[in-house]
Coordinates of C-alpha atoms and ligand atoms in Angstrom, one line a residue:
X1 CA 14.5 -13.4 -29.7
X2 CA 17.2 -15.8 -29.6
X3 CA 15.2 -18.4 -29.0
X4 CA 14.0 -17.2 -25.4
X5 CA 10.5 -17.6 -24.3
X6 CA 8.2 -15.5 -25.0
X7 CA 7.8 -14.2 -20.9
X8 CA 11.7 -13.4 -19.7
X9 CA 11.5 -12.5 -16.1
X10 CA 14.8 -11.5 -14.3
X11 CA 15.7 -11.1 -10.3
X12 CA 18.2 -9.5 -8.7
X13 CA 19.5 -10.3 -5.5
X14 CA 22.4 -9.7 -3.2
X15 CA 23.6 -12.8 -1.3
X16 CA 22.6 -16.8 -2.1
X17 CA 19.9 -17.5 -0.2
X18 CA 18.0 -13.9 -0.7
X19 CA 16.6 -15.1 -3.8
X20 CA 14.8 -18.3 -2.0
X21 CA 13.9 -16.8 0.7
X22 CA 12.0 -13.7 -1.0
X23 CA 10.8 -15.2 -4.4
X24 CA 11.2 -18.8 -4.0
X25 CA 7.3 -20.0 -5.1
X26 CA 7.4 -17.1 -7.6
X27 CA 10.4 -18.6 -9.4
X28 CA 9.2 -21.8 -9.2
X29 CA 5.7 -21.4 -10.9
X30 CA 7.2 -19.1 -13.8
X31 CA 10.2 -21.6 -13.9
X32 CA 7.5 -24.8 -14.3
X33 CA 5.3 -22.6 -16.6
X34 CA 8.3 -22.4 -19.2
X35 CA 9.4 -18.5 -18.4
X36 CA 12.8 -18.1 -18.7
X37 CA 13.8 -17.4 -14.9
X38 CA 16.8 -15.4 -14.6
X39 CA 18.9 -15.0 -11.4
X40 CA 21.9 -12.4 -11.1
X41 CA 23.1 -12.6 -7.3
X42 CA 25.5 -9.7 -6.9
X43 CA 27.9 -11.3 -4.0
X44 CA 28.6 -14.4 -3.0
X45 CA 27.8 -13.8 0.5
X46 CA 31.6 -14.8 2.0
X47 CA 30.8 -12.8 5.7
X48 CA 27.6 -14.9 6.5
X49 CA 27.6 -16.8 9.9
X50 CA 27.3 -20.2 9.1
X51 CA 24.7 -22.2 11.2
X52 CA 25.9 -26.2 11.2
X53 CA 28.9 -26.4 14.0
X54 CA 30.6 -28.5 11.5
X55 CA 30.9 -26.2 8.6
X56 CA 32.1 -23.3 10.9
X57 CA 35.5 -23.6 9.6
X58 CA 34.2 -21.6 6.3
X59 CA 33.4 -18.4 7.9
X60 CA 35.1 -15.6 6.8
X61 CA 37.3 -15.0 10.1
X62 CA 38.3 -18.7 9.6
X63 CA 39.1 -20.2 6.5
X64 CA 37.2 -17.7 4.2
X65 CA 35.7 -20.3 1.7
X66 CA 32.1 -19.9 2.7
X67 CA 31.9 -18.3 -0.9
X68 CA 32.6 -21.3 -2.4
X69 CA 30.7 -23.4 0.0
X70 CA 27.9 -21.2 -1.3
X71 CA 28.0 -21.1 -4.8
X72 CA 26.9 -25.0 -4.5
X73 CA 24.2 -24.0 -2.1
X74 CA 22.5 -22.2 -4.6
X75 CA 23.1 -24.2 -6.9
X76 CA 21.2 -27.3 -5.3
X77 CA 18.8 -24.0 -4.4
X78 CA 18.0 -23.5 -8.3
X79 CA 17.8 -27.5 -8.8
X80 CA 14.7 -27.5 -6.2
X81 CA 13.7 -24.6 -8.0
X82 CA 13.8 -25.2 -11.6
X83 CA 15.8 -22.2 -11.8
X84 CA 18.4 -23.1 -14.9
X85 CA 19.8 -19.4 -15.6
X86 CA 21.7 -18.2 -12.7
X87 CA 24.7 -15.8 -12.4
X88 CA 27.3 -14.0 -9.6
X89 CA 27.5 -10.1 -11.3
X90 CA 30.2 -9.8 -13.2
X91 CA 31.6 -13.5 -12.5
X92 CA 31.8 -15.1 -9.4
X93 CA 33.8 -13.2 -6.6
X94 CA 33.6 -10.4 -8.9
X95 CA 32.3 -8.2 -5.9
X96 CA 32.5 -9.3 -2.5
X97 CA 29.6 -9.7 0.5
X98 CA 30.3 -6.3 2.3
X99 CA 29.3 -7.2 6.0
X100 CA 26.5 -5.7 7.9
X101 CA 26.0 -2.3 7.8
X102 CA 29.2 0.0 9.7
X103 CA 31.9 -3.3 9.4
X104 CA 35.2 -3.0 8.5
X105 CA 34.3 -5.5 5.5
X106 CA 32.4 -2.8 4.0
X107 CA 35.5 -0.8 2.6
X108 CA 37.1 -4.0 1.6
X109 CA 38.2 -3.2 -2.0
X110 CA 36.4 -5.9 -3.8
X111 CA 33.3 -5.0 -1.6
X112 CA 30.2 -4.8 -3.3
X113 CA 29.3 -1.5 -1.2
X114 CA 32.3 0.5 -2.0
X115 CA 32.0 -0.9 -5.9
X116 CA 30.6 2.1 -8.3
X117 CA 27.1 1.8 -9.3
X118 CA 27.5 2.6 -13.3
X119 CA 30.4 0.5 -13.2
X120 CA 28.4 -2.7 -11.6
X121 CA 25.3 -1.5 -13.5
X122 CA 27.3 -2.5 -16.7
X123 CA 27.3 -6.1 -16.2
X124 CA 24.0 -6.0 -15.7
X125 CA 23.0 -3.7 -18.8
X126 CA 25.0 -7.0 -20.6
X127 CA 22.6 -9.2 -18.9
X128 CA 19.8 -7.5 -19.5
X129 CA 20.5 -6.9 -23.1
X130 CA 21.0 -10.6 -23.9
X131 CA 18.0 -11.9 -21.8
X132 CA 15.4 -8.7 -22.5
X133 CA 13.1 -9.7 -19.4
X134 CA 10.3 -7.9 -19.6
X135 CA 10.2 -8.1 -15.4
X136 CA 12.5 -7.2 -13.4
X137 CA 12.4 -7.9 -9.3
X138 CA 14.6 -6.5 -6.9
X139 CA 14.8 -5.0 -3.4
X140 CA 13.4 -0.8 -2.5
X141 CA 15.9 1.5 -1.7
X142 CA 16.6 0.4 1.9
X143 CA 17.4 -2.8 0.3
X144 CA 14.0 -4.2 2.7
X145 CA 16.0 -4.0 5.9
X146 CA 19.4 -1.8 5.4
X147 CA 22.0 -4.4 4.5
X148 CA 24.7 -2.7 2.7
X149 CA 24.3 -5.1 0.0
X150 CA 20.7 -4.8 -0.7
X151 CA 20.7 -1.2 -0.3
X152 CA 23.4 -1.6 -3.4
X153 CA 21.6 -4.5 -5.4
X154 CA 18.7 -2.1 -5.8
X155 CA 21.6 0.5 -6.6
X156 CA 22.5 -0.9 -9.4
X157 CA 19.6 -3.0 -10.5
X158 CA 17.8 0.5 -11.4
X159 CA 20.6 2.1 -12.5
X160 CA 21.3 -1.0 -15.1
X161 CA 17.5 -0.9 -16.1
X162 CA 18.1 3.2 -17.2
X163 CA 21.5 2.3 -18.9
X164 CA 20.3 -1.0 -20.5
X165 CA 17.6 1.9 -22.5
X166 CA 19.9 4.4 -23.2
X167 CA 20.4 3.4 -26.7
X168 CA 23.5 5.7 -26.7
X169 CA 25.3 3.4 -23.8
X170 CA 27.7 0.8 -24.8
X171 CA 26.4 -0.9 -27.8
X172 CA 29.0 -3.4 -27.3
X173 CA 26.8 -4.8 -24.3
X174 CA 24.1 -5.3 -26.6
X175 CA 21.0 -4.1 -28.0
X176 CA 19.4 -1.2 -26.4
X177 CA 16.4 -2.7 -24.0
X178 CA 13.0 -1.4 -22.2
X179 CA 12.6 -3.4 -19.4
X180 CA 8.6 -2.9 -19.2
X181 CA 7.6 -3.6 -15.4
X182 CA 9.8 -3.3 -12.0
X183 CA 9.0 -4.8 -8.9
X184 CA 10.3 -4.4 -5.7
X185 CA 9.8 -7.1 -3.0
X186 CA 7.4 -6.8 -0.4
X187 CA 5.2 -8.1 2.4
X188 CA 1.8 -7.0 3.9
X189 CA 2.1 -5.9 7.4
X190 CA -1.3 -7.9 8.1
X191 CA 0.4 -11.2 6.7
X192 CA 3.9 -10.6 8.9
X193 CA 1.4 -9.7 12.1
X194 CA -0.6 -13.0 11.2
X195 CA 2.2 -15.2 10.5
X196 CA 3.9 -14.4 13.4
X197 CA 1.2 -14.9 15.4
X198 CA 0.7 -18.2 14.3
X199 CA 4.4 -18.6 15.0
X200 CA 3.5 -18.2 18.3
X201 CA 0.1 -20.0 18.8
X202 CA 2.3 -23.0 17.2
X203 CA 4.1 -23.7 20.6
X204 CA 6.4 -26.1 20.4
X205 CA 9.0 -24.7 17.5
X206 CA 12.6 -25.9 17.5
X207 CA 14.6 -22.5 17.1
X208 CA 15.8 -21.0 20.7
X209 CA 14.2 -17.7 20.1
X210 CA 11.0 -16.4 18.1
X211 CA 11.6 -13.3 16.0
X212 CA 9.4 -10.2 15.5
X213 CA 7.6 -8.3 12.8
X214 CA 10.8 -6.1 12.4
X215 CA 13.2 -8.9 11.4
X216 CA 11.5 -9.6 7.9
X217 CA 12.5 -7.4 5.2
X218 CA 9.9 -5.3 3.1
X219 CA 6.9 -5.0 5.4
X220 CA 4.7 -2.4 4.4
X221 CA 1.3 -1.4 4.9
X222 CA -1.1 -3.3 3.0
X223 CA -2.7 -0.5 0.3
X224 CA 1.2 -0.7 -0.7
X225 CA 0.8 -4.5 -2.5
X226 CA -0.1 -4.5 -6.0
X227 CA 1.0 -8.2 -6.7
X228 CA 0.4 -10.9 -5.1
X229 CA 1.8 -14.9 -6.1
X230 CA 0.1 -17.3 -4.7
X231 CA 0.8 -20.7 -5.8
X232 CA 0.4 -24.7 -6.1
X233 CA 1.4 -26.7 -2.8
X234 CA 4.4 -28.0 -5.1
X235 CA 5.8 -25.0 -5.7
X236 CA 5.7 -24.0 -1.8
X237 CA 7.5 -27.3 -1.4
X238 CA 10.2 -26.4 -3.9
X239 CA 10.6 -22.8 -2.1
X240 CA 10.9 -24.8 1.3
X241 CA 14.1 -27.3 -0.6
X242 CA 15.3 -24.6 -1.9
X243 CA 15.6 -22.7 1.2
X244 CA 17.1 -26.0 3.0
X245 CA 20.0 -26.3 0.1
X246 CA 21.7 -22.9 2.1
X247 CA 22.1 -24.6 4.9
X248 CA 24.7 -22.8 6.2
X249 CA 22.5 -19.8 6.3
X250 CA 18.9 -20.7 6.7
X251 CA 17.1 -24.1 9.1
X252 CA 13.9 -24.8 8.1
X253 CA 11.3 -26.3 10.4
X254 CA 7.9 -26.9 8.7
X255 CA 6.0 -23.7 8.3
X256 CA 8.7 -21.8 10.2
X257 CA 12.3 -21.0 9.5
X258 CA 15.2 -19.2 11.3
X259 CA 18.6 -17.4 9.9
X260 CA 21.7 -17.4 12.2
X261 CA 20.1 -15.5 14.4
X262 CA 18.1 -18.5 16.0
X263 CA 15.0 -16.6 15.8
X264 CA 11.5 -18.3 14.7
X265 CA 10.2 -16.5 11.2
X266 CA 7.2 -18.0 9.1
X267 CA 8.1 -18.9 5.8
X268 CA 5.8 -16.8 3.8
X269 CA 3.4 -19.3 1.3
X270 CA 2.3 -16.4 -1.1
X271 CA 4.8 -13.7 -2.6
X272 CA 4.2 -10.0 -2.6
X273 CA 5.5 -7.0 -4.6
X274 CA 5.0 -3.4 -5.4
X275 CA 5.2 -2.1 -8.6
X276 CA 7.0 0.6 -9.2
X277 CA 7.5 1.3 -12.8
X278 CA 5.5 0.3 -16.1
X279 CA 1.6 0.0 -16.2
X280 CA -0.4 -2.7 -13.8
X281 CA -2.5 -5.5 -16.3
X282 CA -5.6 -4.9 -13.5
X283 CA -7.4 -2.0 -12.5
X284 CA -6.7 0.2 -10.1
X285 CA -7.4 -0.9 -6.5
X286 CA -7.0 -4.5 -7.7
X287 CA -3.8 -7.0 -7.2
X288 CA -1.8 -8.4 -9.8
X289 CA -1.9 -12.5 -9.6
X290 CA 0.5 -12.2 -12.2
X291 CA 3.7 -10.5 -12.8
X292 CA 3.6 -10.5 -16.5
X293 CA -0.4 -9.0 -16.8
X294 CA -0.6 -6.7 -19.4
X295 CA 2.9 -7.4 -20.8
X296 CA 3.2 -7.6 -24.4
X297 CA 5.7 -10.2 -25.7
Ligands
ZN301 ZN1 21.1 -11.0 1.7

């Protein structure tokens, strides 16, 4: 298996700074473990708001380099995280951050959005060719909260899992693979409902505002969760760095964080998903504490 180890798992994400925020500690335990932790972010998020006053100048109605800026963030992001294998989708700038759903940025021509699925699919068939994860994590269909680019990352992350099968498609991206289990990020509506509760029996927090239930992506109700990551204190630690290294996009305040927005969020300890294709490695009715039960190597 060209020397890969023996549990590949492989995320797929649509800005820098998704990936942290949703699978931090889950990356981080598989990374420490000795999984090979893969990371394909699809944009390089260019049309964030940027948070520091001195790094304003970046934004895209400005000097337009918050790309740039951000391909170092999550680089230091992986660092924290342990994270050696990560890659922009079809190069960096290949396909560009496509603004919040309705903007003008989202019929740019290099925008991710307006990009065709089997055509973006393809350098992810390459991708998951070469690396044959046997797990694959993305977003659901509404990308967890509507965001052009999400809604596309999961797009073309399930498209690329069909094509990457097919054993008649492109042979010259590789040998034809199954990946075995696909996960779609998630969190319990009991955990948002209790973590935002806390959030608000906390007090004194240093964000202006405090969020609400609505502004975390994924919730569902809880009968949907069929995994569940809970991890060492270290590895919520690393998540928490690895959050911090996007500063532009994301302050972190002990057990709390906020997004440009301004708006109190708790940083979520213990990662959830839903699985949505291959077989569960627990019976039914039971949660997964591991994304690679019943996976055969
Ligand atoms: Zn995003």
């Amino acid at each position: 298996m060209n020397g890969l180890p023996a549990r590949r798992l492989l995320l797929v994400h649509a800005h820098p700074d998704d990936e942290s925020i949703n699978n931090g500690v889950t990356m981080a335990k598989y990374a420490a473990e000795g999984a090979h932790v893969a990371l394909v972010t699809c944009t390089l998020g260019e049309e964030g708001e940027v948070i520091p006053p001195g790094l304003a100048h970046l934004a895209a109605d400005r000097d337009d380099t918050l790309g740039a800026h951000r391909v170092g963030e999550l680089a230091a992001a992986m660092a924290e995280l342990g994270v050696h294998d990560h890659r922009f989708l079809g190069g960096p700038g290949r396909f560009r951050d496509s603004g919040m759903m309705g903007a003008p940025q989202n019929h740019h021509p290099e925008a991710f959005w307006s990009a065709d699925v089997d055509e973006a699919a393809g350098y992810l068939v390459e991708v998951i060719r070469e690396l044959r994860p046997q797990v694959l994590v993305t977003y659901d269909p509404d990308g967890g909260y509507g965001h052009p680019d999400h809604i596309q990352a999961h797009r073309v992350a399930m498209r690329a899992v069909e094509l990457a099968a097919e054993t008649a498609f492109r042979r010259d991206l590789g040998t034809p693979h199954r990946v075995g289990k696909i996960y779609w990020n998630r969190v319990p509506r009991s955990v948002v409902e209790e973590g935002f509760a806390r959030l608000r029996a906390a007090g004194e927090v240093s964000f202006p505002g405090v969020g609400s239930p609505e502004d975390v992506p994924g919730v569902v109700a809880d009968e949907r969760i069929t995994a569940e990551i809970d991890a060492k204190d270290t590895f919520v630690a690393a998540k928490a760095a690895a959050m911090r290294a996007h500063a532009t996009q994301i302050a972190v305040d002990g057990p709390f964080f906020a997004l440009s927005n301004d708006l109190a969020q708790p940083l979520f300890t213990r990662e959830y998903y839903e699985l949505v294709a291959g077989r569960a490695g627990v019976p039914a009715g039971e949660r997964e504490h591991d994304l690679f039960a019943g996976v055969q190597s």
